[in-house]
XYZ file of C-alpha atoms in Angstrom:
659
model
C 81.050 136.735 140.316
C 83.843 137.775 137.956
C 83.224 137.078 134.325
C 85.390 134.911 132.133
C 86.400 137.851 130.017
C 87.308 139.927 133.072
C 89.425 137.187 134.591
C 91.310 136.606 131.359
C 91.761 140.268 130.408
C 95.512 140.780 129.915
C 97.489 143.868 130.779
C 98.143 146.197 127.899
C 101.662 145.971 126.513
C 103.273 148.388 124.155
C 104.493 146.311 121.243
C 107.842 146.843 119.639
C 107.711 148.518 116.255
C 108.889 146.142 113.574
C 108.251 145.381 109.936
C 105.421 142.994 109.186
C 106.902 140.110 107.178
C 103.543 138.585 106.195
C 100.561 140.186 104.546
C 97.520 140.978 106.663
C 95.370 138.189 105.197
C 98.012 135.479 105.773
C 98.705 136.775 109.283
C 95.007 136.605 110.185
C 94.715 133.081 108.810
C 98.090 132.037 110.255
C 99.311 130.866 106.846
C 102.759 130.920 105.333
C 103.379 133.991 103.178
C 105.952 134.166 100.391
C 106.000 138.002 100.768
C 105.317 138.625 97.097
C 102.857 141.296 95.956
C 100.322 139.756 95.876
C 101.480 136.661 97.777
C 100.889 133.104 96.569
C 98.365 132.279 99.292
C 96.119 135.220 98.401
C 96.368 134.355 94.706
C 95.289 130.761 95.392
C 92.356 132.054 97.431
C 91.477 134.369 94.532
C 91.651 137.249 96.960
C 94.639 139.151 95.634
C 92.902 142.468 96.258
C 93.105 141.971 100.027
C 96.855 141.265 100.010
C 98.509 144.195 101.785
C 101.467 144.756 104.093
C 101.500 147.041 107.119
C 104.437 149.431 107.364
C 106.480 149.498 110.590
C 105.199 151.942 113.132
C 103.393 152.359 116.394
C 101.135 149.337 116.808
C 99.733 150.189 120.196
C 96.444 151.219 118.602
C 96.254 147.918 116.785
C 96.940 146.069 120.048
C 94.127 147.910 121.804
C 91.800 147.153 118.914
C 92.779 143.484 118.956
C 92.306 143.328 122.737
C 88.850 144.888 122.498
C 87.898 142.451 119.776
C 89.096 139.499 121.885
C 87.065 140.706 124.859
C 83.969 140.960 122.678
C 84.484 137.404 121.487
C 84.832 136.187 125.074
C 81.634 137.939 126.061
C 79.855 136.230 123.183
C 81.193 132.900 124.401
C 79.868 133.611 127.899
C 76.413 134.307 126.484
C 76.470 131.073 124.536
C 77.654 128.997 127.512
C 75.016 130.518 129.795
C 72.291 129.859 127.245
C 73.382 126.253 126.705
C 73.592 125.689 130.460
C 70.083 127.058 130.895
C 68.758 124.829 128.154
C 70.378 121.770 129.730
C 68.834 122.640 133.099
C 65.376 122.924 131.581
C 65.870 119.722 129.520
C 64.769 121.527 126.390
C 65.802 120.688 122.849
C 65.946 123.212 120.057
C 67.200 123.296 116.525
C 70.831 124.111 115.958
C 69.942 127.486 114.528
C 68.005 128.433 117.667
C 70.825 128.096 120.227
C 72.663 131.195 119.084
C 72.051 134.212 121.320
C 69.880 136.835 119.625
C 72.574 139.459 119.943
C 74.948 137.336 117.914
C 72.537 136.905 115.022
C 71.695 140.574 114.635
C 75.306 141.667 114.759
C 77.064 142.390 111.488
C 79.951 140.001 110.837
C 83.403 141.442 111.279
C 86.107 141.179 108.677
C 87.669 138.380 110.656
C 84.403 136.482 110.810
C 84.134 136.620 107.054
C 87.418 134.780 106.722
C 86.029 131.747 108.483
C 87.523 132.322 111.954
C 85.590 131.115 114.962
C 84.567 133.103 118.007
C 87.294 131.591 120.174
C 90.117 129.231 119.343
C 91.285 126.907 122.113
C 94.777 125.465 121.835
C 93.838 121.815 122.239
C 96.035 119.104 120.687
C 94.292 117.265 117.854
C 94.210 113.484 118.189
C 93.644 111.211 115.235
C 93.424 107.457 114.802
C 93.893 105.373 111.688
C 93.350 101.629 111.852
C 95.175 98.800 110.165
C 93.477 99.283 106.768
C 95.014 102.755 106.360
C 98.269 102.960 104.422
C 99.887 104.711 107.395
C 99.637 101.442 109.339
C 101.936 99.799 106.780
C 104.701 102.172 107.879
C 104.311 100.812 111.401
C 104.947 97.298 110.109
C 108.064 98.486 108.309
C 109.142 99.986 111.639
C 109.178 96.484 113.168
C 111.823 95.402 110.667
C 114.373 97.770 112.149
C 114.869 101.489 112.829
C 112.877 103.453 110.323
C 114.150 105.577 107.430
C 115.166 109.074 108.403
C 114.621 112.244 106.466
C 117.654 113.924 104.984
C 118.737 116.956 106.965
C 117.712 120.283 105.614
C 114.748 118.976 103.609
C 111.485 120.618 104.648
C 108.036 119.277 103.865
C 105.609 121.917 102.683
C 102.446 121.022 104.553
C 100.417 123.931 103.182
C 97.845 122.683 100.715
C 96.996 124.642 97.636
C 93.671 126.299 97.143
C 91.065 127.503 99.563
C 90.972 126.073 103.054
C 88.251 123.401 103.357
C 86.864 125.194 106.403
C 86.040 128.234 104.273
C 83.872 126.442 101.727
C 81.993 123.216 101.099
C 81.896 120.986 104.163
C 83.087 123.856 106.337
C 79.967 125.806 105.402
C 77.803 122.981 106.731
C 79.596 123.138 110.067
C 79.206 126.901 110.406
C 82.510 128.149 108.982
C 83.148 130.399 106.019
C 80.842 133.027 104.609
C 77.549 134.038 106.189
C 74.771 131.604 105.328
C 72.052 132.632 102.923
C 68.649 133.240 104.457
C 66.544 131.652 101.695
C 66.722 129.375 98.688
C 65.940 132.368 96.492
C 69.046 134.136 97.734
C 71.179 131.067 96.962
C 69.708 130.816 93.472
C 70.272 134.499 92.755
C 73.909 134.198 93.780
C 74.937 130.869 92.284
C 72.525 129.512 89.657
C 73.718 130.064 86.068
C 71.408 130.785 83.160
C 68.885 128.177 82.037
C 70.958 127.403 78.972
C 74.183 126.878 80.928
C 72.359 124.840 83.551
C 70.844 122.622 80.855
C 74.296 121.974 79.431
C 75.748 120.960 82.777
C 72.808 118.712 83.662
C 73.079 117.043 80.252
C 76.801 116.475 80.795
C 76.127 114.791 84.120
C 73.514 112.360 82.816
C 75.589 111.496 79.763
C 78.768 110.703 81.669
C 78.320 110.290 85.423
C 74.825 109.077 86.234
C 75.915 105.422 86.307
C 77.920 105.990 89.484
C 74.939 107.717 91.137
C 72.041 105.332 90.407
C 69.736 106.716 93.099
C 68.921 109.706 90.854
C 66.303 108.441 88.388
C 66.617 110.385 85.144
C 62.895 110.576 84.297
C 61.869 111.574 87.805
C 64.630 114.157 87.947
C 63.531 115.632 84.614
C 59.990 116.166 85.903
C 61.275 117.864 89.045
C 63.673 119.888 86.896
C 60.829 121.285 84.779
C 58.817 122.061 87.926
C 61.845 123.860 89.334
C 62.132 126.232 86.375
C 58.385 126.888 86.517
C 58.584 128.052 90.129
C 62.126 127.882 91.567
C 61.236 129.288 94.970
C 58.694 126.542 95.684
C 61.107 123.615 95.353
C 62.476 121.865 98.419
C 65.902 123.238 99.424
C 67.097 119.624 99.577
C 66.152 119.003 95.944
C 67.872 122.262 94.985
C 70.966 120.938 96.791
C 70.800 117.854 94.556
C 70.723 120.130 91.515
C 73.760 122.125 92.666
C 75.727 118.942 93.420
C 74.989 117.751 89.881
C 76.174 121.107 88.515
C 79.343 120.839 90.594
C 80.171 117.372 89.251
C 79.448 118.464 85.677
C 81.530 121.642 86.052
C 84.528 119.527 87.023
C 83.995 117.356 83.954
C 83.999 120.354 81.623
C 86.766 122.366 83.290
C 89.486 123.665 80.937
C 92.543 121.506 80.389
C 95.334 122.273 82.846
C 93.103 123.876 85.463
C 94.232 122.439 88.796
C 91.687 123.959 91.168
C 88.340 122.246 91.365
C 85.923 123.942 89.005
C 82.528 125.243 89.997
C 83.344 125.540 93.690
C 80.459 127.966 94.038
C 78.077 125.115 93.177
C 79.439 123.036 96.048
C 79.000 125.973 98.416
C 75.443 126.472 97.151
C 74.652 122.780 97.681
C 75.887 123.062 101.269
C 73.843 126.226 101.832
C 70.702 124.465 100.583
C 71.367 121.510 102.876
C 71.458 123.924 105.796
C 68.247 125.629 104.687
C 66.592 122.230 104.271
C 67.603 121.166 107.812
C 69.748 118.268 106.634
C 69.906 116.830 110.152
C 66.194 115.859 110.120
C 64.710 112.810 108.330
C 62.560 114.055 105.461
C 62.071 113.687 101.724
C 65.254 114.064 99.621
C 67.544 114.444 102.664
C 69.366 111.104 102.324
C 69.747 111.479 98.564
C 70.883 115.116 98.841
C 73.524 114.337 101.466
C 74.690 111.228 99.639
C 75.085 113.072 96.344
C 76.869 115.929 98.093
C 79.391 113.490 99.603
C 79.938 111.798 96.258
C 80.411 115.154 94.546
C 83.332 115.766 96.893
C 85.137 112.461 96.738
C 84.959 112.096 92.939
C 86.330 115.618 92.375
C 89.084 115.723 95.004
C 92.305 113.769 95.483
C 92.033 113.832 99.263
C 89.250 112.609 101.524
C 88.247 115.522 103.784
C 88.229 114.393 107.435
C 84.788 115.961 107.872
C 83.446 113.497 105.321
C 83.163 110.788 107.960
C 80.937 112.953 110.142
C 78.498 113.708 107.319
C 78.541 110.081 106.175
C 77.681 108.940 109.692
C 74.707 111.295 109.635
C 73.590 109.914 106.263
C 73.654 106.340 107.577
C 71.748 107.432 110.679
C 69.064 109.228 108.660
C 68.750 106.350 106.188
C 68.354 103.865 109.037
C 65.759 106.009 110.811
C 63.866 106.224 107.521
C 63.960 102.434 107.115
C 66.105 102.254 103.985
C 67.830 99.188 105.441
C 64.646 97.135 105.831
C 62.618 95.686 102.977
C 59.581 95.401 105.249
C 59.485 99.187 105.658
C 58.474 99.570 102.004
C 55.402 97.301 102.134
C 53.071 100.206 101.381
C 55.389 101.910 98.896
C 55.109 101.829 95.123
C 57.421 99.486 93.173
C 59.312 102.543 91.946
C 59.922 103.852 95.476
C 61.023 100.419 96.690
C 63.597 100.074 93.944
C 64.976 103.585 94.351
C 65.336 103.044 98.112
C 67.279 99.845 97.401
C 69.642 101.767 95.148
C 70.085 104.485 97.738
C 70.790 102.052 100.575
C 73.246 100.085 98.453
C 75.250 103.238 97.712
C 75.108 104.206 101.417
C 76.584 100.868 102.478
C 79.273 100.812 99.795
C 80.347 104.385 100.428
C 80.437 103.759 104.166
C 82.689 100.718 103.704
C 85.020 102.439 101.230
C 85.461 105.631 103.235
C 85.789 103.743 106.539
C 88.377 101.430 104.972
C 90.542 104.275 103.743
C 90.259 106.180 107.006
C 91.098 103.021 108.936
C 87.918 103.278 111.010
C 85.013 100.907 111.727
C 82.043 101.246 109.389
C 78.707 102.574 110.600
C 76.499 99.986 108.897
C 76.005 96.334 109.797
C 75.129 93.955 106.984
C 73.402 91.569 109.396
C 70.996 94.327 110.499
C 69.684 94.949 106.976
C 67.523 92.857 104.676
C 67.108 95.281 101.784
C 67.459 93.517 98.429
C 70.260 94.179 95.973
C 69.072 96.652 93.301
C 67.592 95.059 90.188
C 69.550 95.257 86.965
C 67.243 97.729 85.208
C 67.629 100.775 83.017
C 65.882 103.948 84.094
C 63.393 103.754 81.224
C 62.435 100.187 82.279
C 60.356 101.557 85.144
C 58.952 104.842 86.437
C 56.779 106.291 89.166
C 53.597 105.000 87.515
C 54.842 101.406 87.151
C 52.432 98.873 88.652
C 55.204 96.313 89.052
C 58.882 96.091 88.243
C 59.815 94.296 85.026
C 61.981 91.193 85.032
C 65.585 92.297 85.698
C 67.951 92.249 82.772
C 70.659 89.530 82.731
C 73.669 90.144 84.960
C 75.897 90.109 81.883
C 74.098 93.148 80.455
C 75.588 96.515 81.331
C 73.067 99.003 82.748
C 73.177 102.216 84.720
C 72.935 100.267 87.961
C 75.545 97.578 87.170
C 78.300 99.627 88.771
C 76.340 99.572 92.027
C 74.774 96.093 92.012
C 77.949 94.185 91.097
C 79.968 95.931 93.802
C 77.209 95.170 96.310
C 78.087 91.474 96.057
C 81.314 92.218 97.888
C 79.585 94.011 100.774
C 79.172 91.005 103.133
C 82.770 89.788 102.910
C 84.131 93.359 102.720
C 82.447 94.148 106.029
C 83.735 90.909 107.598
C 87.306 91.700 106.597
C 87.052 95.287 107.818
C 85.673 94.097 111.160
C 88.330 91.370 111.374
C 91.342 93.607 110.818
C 90.076 96.445 113.041
C 89.150 94.232 115.996
C 91.302 94.885 119.065
C 93.172 91.641 119.749
C 95.461 90.344 122.452
C 96.922 87.820 120.005
C 97.504 87.508 116.283
C 94.634 86.150 114.209
C 94.965 82.440 113.446
C 95.794 81.116 110.004
C 92.371 79.457 109.905
C 90.590 82.797 110.365
C 92.667 84.470 107.683
C 92.315 81.610 105.199
C 88.556 81.417 105.757
C 88.032 85.093 104.906
C 90.488 84.807 102.024
C 88.522 81.900 100.573
C 85.198 83.700 100.942
C 86.573 86.769 99.164
C 87.979 84.688 96.319
C 84.668 82.851 95.886
C 82.843 86.140 95.302
C 85.558 87.268 92.899
C 85.479 84.020 90.898
C 81.695 84.041 90.555
C 81.421 87.452 88.922
C 79.491 87.620 85.645
C 81.779 87.077 82.679
C 81.499 90.651 81.421
C 82.767 92.071 84.730
C 85.687 89.712 85.265
C 89.054 91.473 85.259
C 91.149 91.593 82.142
C 94.110 93.684 81.017
C 93.140 97.285 80.358
C 94.960 97.138 77.033
C 92.464 94.465 75.910
C 89.479 96.730 76.638
C 89.929 99.284 73.871
C 86.485 98.583 72.359
C 84.591 98.424 75.669
C 82.570 101.364 77.026
C 84.505 103.377 79.626
C 81.773 102.711 82.192
C 82.331 98.953 81.798
C 86.097 99.277 82.172
C 85.804 101.430 85.292
C 83.304 98.956 86.774
C 85.764 96.102 86.228
C 88.612 98.102 87.696
C 86.599 99.254 90.686
C 85.699 95.639 91.489
C 89.287 94.455 91.122
C 90.574 97.316 93.288
C 88.083 96.373 96.010
C 89.338 92.800 95.832
C 93.036 93.672 95.900
C 92.827 96.135 98.770
C 90.849 93.601 100.815
C 93.669 91.117 100.173
C 96.251 93.689 101.304
C 94.312 94.550 104.459
C 93.670 90.911 105.369
C 97.201 89.596 104.847
C 99.375 92.634 105.557
C 99.509 92.148 109.381
C 101.078 88.712 108.783
C 103.828 89.771 106.388
C 106.401 90.688 109.031
C 105.931 87.286 110.698
C 107.102 85.794 107.366
C 103.870 83.918 106.679
C 104.534 82.625 103.179
C 100.980 82.813 101.820
C 100.412 86.324 103.207
C 103.641 87.609 101.673
C 102.726 86.164 98.289
C 99.145 87.484 98.421
C 100.260 90.995 99.412
C 102.901 90.979 96.698
C 100.428 89.937 93.996
C 97.727 92.378 95.131
C 100.031 95.381 95.535
C 101.661 94.774 92.149
C 98.232 94.594 90.499
C 97.081 97.814 92.196
C 100.152 99.800 91.174
C 100.236 98.371 87.639
C 96.593 99.127 86.861
C 96.404 102.504 88.605
C 99.567 103.902 87.016
C 98.340 102.772 83.589
C 94.917 104.251 84.279
C 96.479 107.519 85.449
C 98.103 108.036 82.055
C 94.964 107.058 80.140
C 92.698 109.378 82.160
C 94.634 112.439 81.048
C 93.336 114.555 78.145
C 93.576 112.563 74.944
C 93.850 109.251 76.787
C 91.688 106.186 76.381
C 89.617 107.105 79.457
C 89.850 110.885 79.476
C 86.111 111.055 80.236
C 86.589 108.998 83.419
C 89.133 111.179 85.216
C 86.906 111.046 88.331
C 88.102 107.471 88.819
C 91.616 108.718 89.633
C 90.390 110.779 92.592
C 90.360 110.112 96.328
C 89.364 106.434 96.607
C 91.634 105.219 93.803
C 94.403 107.537 94.980
C 94.259 105.916 98.418
C 94.430 102.527 96.676
C 97.665 103.609 94.983
C 99.184 104.726 98.288
C 98.118 101.456 99.921
C 99.572 99.420 97.064
C 102.875 101.326 97.131
C 103.363 101.032 100.895
C 102.369 97.351 100.879
C 104.850 96.549 98.114
C 107.566 98.424 100.026
C 106.749 96.336 103.101
C 107.010 93.093 101.135
C 110.333 94.102 99.573
C 111.794 95.187 102.902
C 110.667 91.981 104.607
C 112.023 89.661 101.934
C 114.999 91.698 100.757
C 117.495 88.978 101.672
C 115.432 86.045 100.397
C 113.406 87.361 97.471
C 113.969 84.147 95.510
C 112.321 82.050 98.195
C 109.105 84.060 97.906
C 108.879 84.190 94.098
C 109.245 87.945 94.110
C 110.492 89.740 91.022
C 112.558 92.502 92.621
C 113.522 94.280 89.380
C 109.899 94.267 88.236
C 108.683 95.477 91.629
C 111.233 98.298 91.646
C 110.137 99.305 88.146
C 106.540 99.519 89.381
C 107.625 101.625 92.353
C 109.393 103.923 89.894
C 106.109 104.332 88.009
C 104.245 104.999 91.250
C 106.880 107.566 92.174
C 106.352 109.314 88.863
C 102.591 109.543 89.427
C 103.011 110.825 92.992
C 105.577 113.388 91.870
C 103.205 114.568 89.147
C 100.420 115.146 91.677
C 102.784 116.813 94.135
C 103.719 119.257 91.396
C 100.026 120.242 91.372
C 100.122 120.930 95.112
C 98.590 117.632 96.309
C 101.092 116.828 99.063
C 99.045 116.192 102.172
C 98.982 112.387 102.101
C 101.606 111.517 99.543
C 104.810 112.983 100.993
C 105.530 110.174 103.438
C 104.654 107.533 100.878
C 106.964 109.169 98.351
C 109.762 109.216 100.922
C 109.215 105.536 101.675
C 109.200 104.636 97.980
C 112.436 106.583 97.438
C 114.065 104.853 100.396
C 112.941 101.388 99.282
C 114.215 101.879 95.743
C 117.541 103.134 97.085
C 117.873 100.331 99.630
C 116.948 97.433 97.361
C 119.009 98.921 94.548
C 122.115 99.019 96.740
C 121.566 95.397 97.690
C 121.305 94.404 94.038
C 124.661 96.113 93.476
C 126.184 94.057 96.318
C 126.707 97.127 98.468
C 126.978 96.602 102.208
C 123.859 97.070 104.311
C 123.402 96.643 108.041
C 120.946 94.037 109.277
C 118.928 93.358 112.394
C 118.155 89.652 112.886
C 118.718 89.031 109.189
C 116.380 91.848 108.108
C 117.156 95.330 106.708
C 117.926 97.955 109.335
C 116.717 101.510 108.912
C 117.653 104.527 111.027
C 115.213 105.829 113.615
C 112.935 108.737 112.840
C 111.700 111.447 115.150
C 107.987 112.216 114.938
C 108.606 115.970 114.892
C 111.150 115.610 112.118
C 108.653 113.553 110.116
C 106.412 116.580 109.706
C 109.261 118.875 108.697
C 111.589 116.780 106.549
C 111.031 114.879 103.369
C 113.422 112.480 101.591
C 114.312 109.504 103.759
C 117.726 107.914 103.487
C 118.885 104.497 104.638
C 121.695 104.847 107.172
C 123.065 102.694 109.938
C 121.551 102.827 113.414
C 121.755 100.685 116.541
C 118.325 101.766 117.755
C 116.007 98.850 118.500
C 112.835 99.374 116.466
C 110.647 97.507 118.926
C 111.567 99.965 121.675
C 111.318 103.031 119.467
C 108.216 105.034 120.407
C 108.709 107.747 117.812
C 106.107 106.214 115.491
C 103.400 105.739 118.084
C 101.298 108.326 116.264
C 100.702 105.789 113.491
C 98.740 103.521 115.806
């Protein structure tokens, strides 16, 4: 029987001699190259030494070498397929590290393997889905108002993100990409652990500034494990060592020098991932849920974008926590009071993180509130209880700020948050009734009204004497409330439902107003310069959602703003502020998610501004008409303009990818 590699072996062609216009590293990674020496891509990867250009000449030898390498990769694939087929036939199950053919393990990695390339790349189109809670879905609603805004000709969107590819480090390491995995915890420690003094400083920074957002790490228990670790580092669980490296990674980003745009301490994130692999993170065992949960949090509070792989790891965390019984109070009957309380904290963070990430990805959550009976964490400080506690003390009053307040107050929104997420993501043959919407709206408002006095929202400018942790807790709660309002009412805006328009307008204005103010105050020297983590991925998605929702409201009501009590000049001023924030982040290279939103904001400001100046605009059924957009052009062009078009938006399929 002919082999796969034999059947696919191409005939040798003599290539035409020509000058290489990209450096070798960019050509191997298939990246854009600015042809400088060294090029920008290599500089961002901190690999300027490998930036080199091949002179023109006979490349037949290179072709033969490339062909031989491709054949070797195909042969490896055949071995893997045969082994997997044999295992399936025998109904055997082995660990992920045991399915690799022995010949592949013993072989030294090639230069290409070290860059994170896989054994074989199949050209399969990538499909993605984002539900109605994602800001992209708002663009689909704007599409229904008329043909959509079109990019200006000649403008090209730079889709290359700055920094190292995520498949080379961090999450990519956990999925087998990037550098060769370490063989032991000792090897990871030798490579990545700083001196005791530097480690002490970073750990201290974490517990002084960030521990309140990660309540499942008990400070006293951690300190005991920390001392044991330095006594005999090699004897500690790899999963606990992963927790330590995630803490170092968070702290390194807190203490990074002013103006540094690339995430600091990336080596700590890589080390945490390596330790998760060594600790077999896919199996339920001690520290595994906490290690994975902290690793996920270390990523989303230090990055502006949510990595798509985050959902896969989060799903595994929920699965492991459920298998281990974190969701059931009855599972802790034989546990100590300390263990019970720490499991409650861990499960609460699991549920909240699952809801938040699922919401912003527009996907159903993995947890079900009705399937869990674990209690809300008690309002206690870490020194109120410890591993030797016979019973838990009486919880502190809800109005008293503790290290767990950030978690326990948000947990009150979990039931209604899950209901709203399920409601808006349910596949329907008809629009939800007003009764359904109003019922969920009332339930959400009841939770919001019944918050303890200290956590009720108030203007940020009136919080100058409050601890930053209290202000961020208030803001986080209000952002949860406002984005739930946007998600619940946004599908009914284009049908001109008065209450939904007003609710979306109020919520989107509040989101943009507070986030743009917070953005300025989180910069060095600002009121909340120690809380810059709060302006990362989750809050950034809230800003994009608020901006697109406000654009939708303005476009829907542009001819009758007075009837809906909408302050157009004030709304446009807020969009200008949002545009300034987005432009500032784009200048740092954060363009992946914000380019389309920025284009929409620009188009809305231009369109509404022309109307205010009594300039002529074309209308479709009394609503603003926007020119059609081609899906291919959307990925290549940037600034949208508002021009006349006779295309019917309801028959335009060019935006089907937003569904």
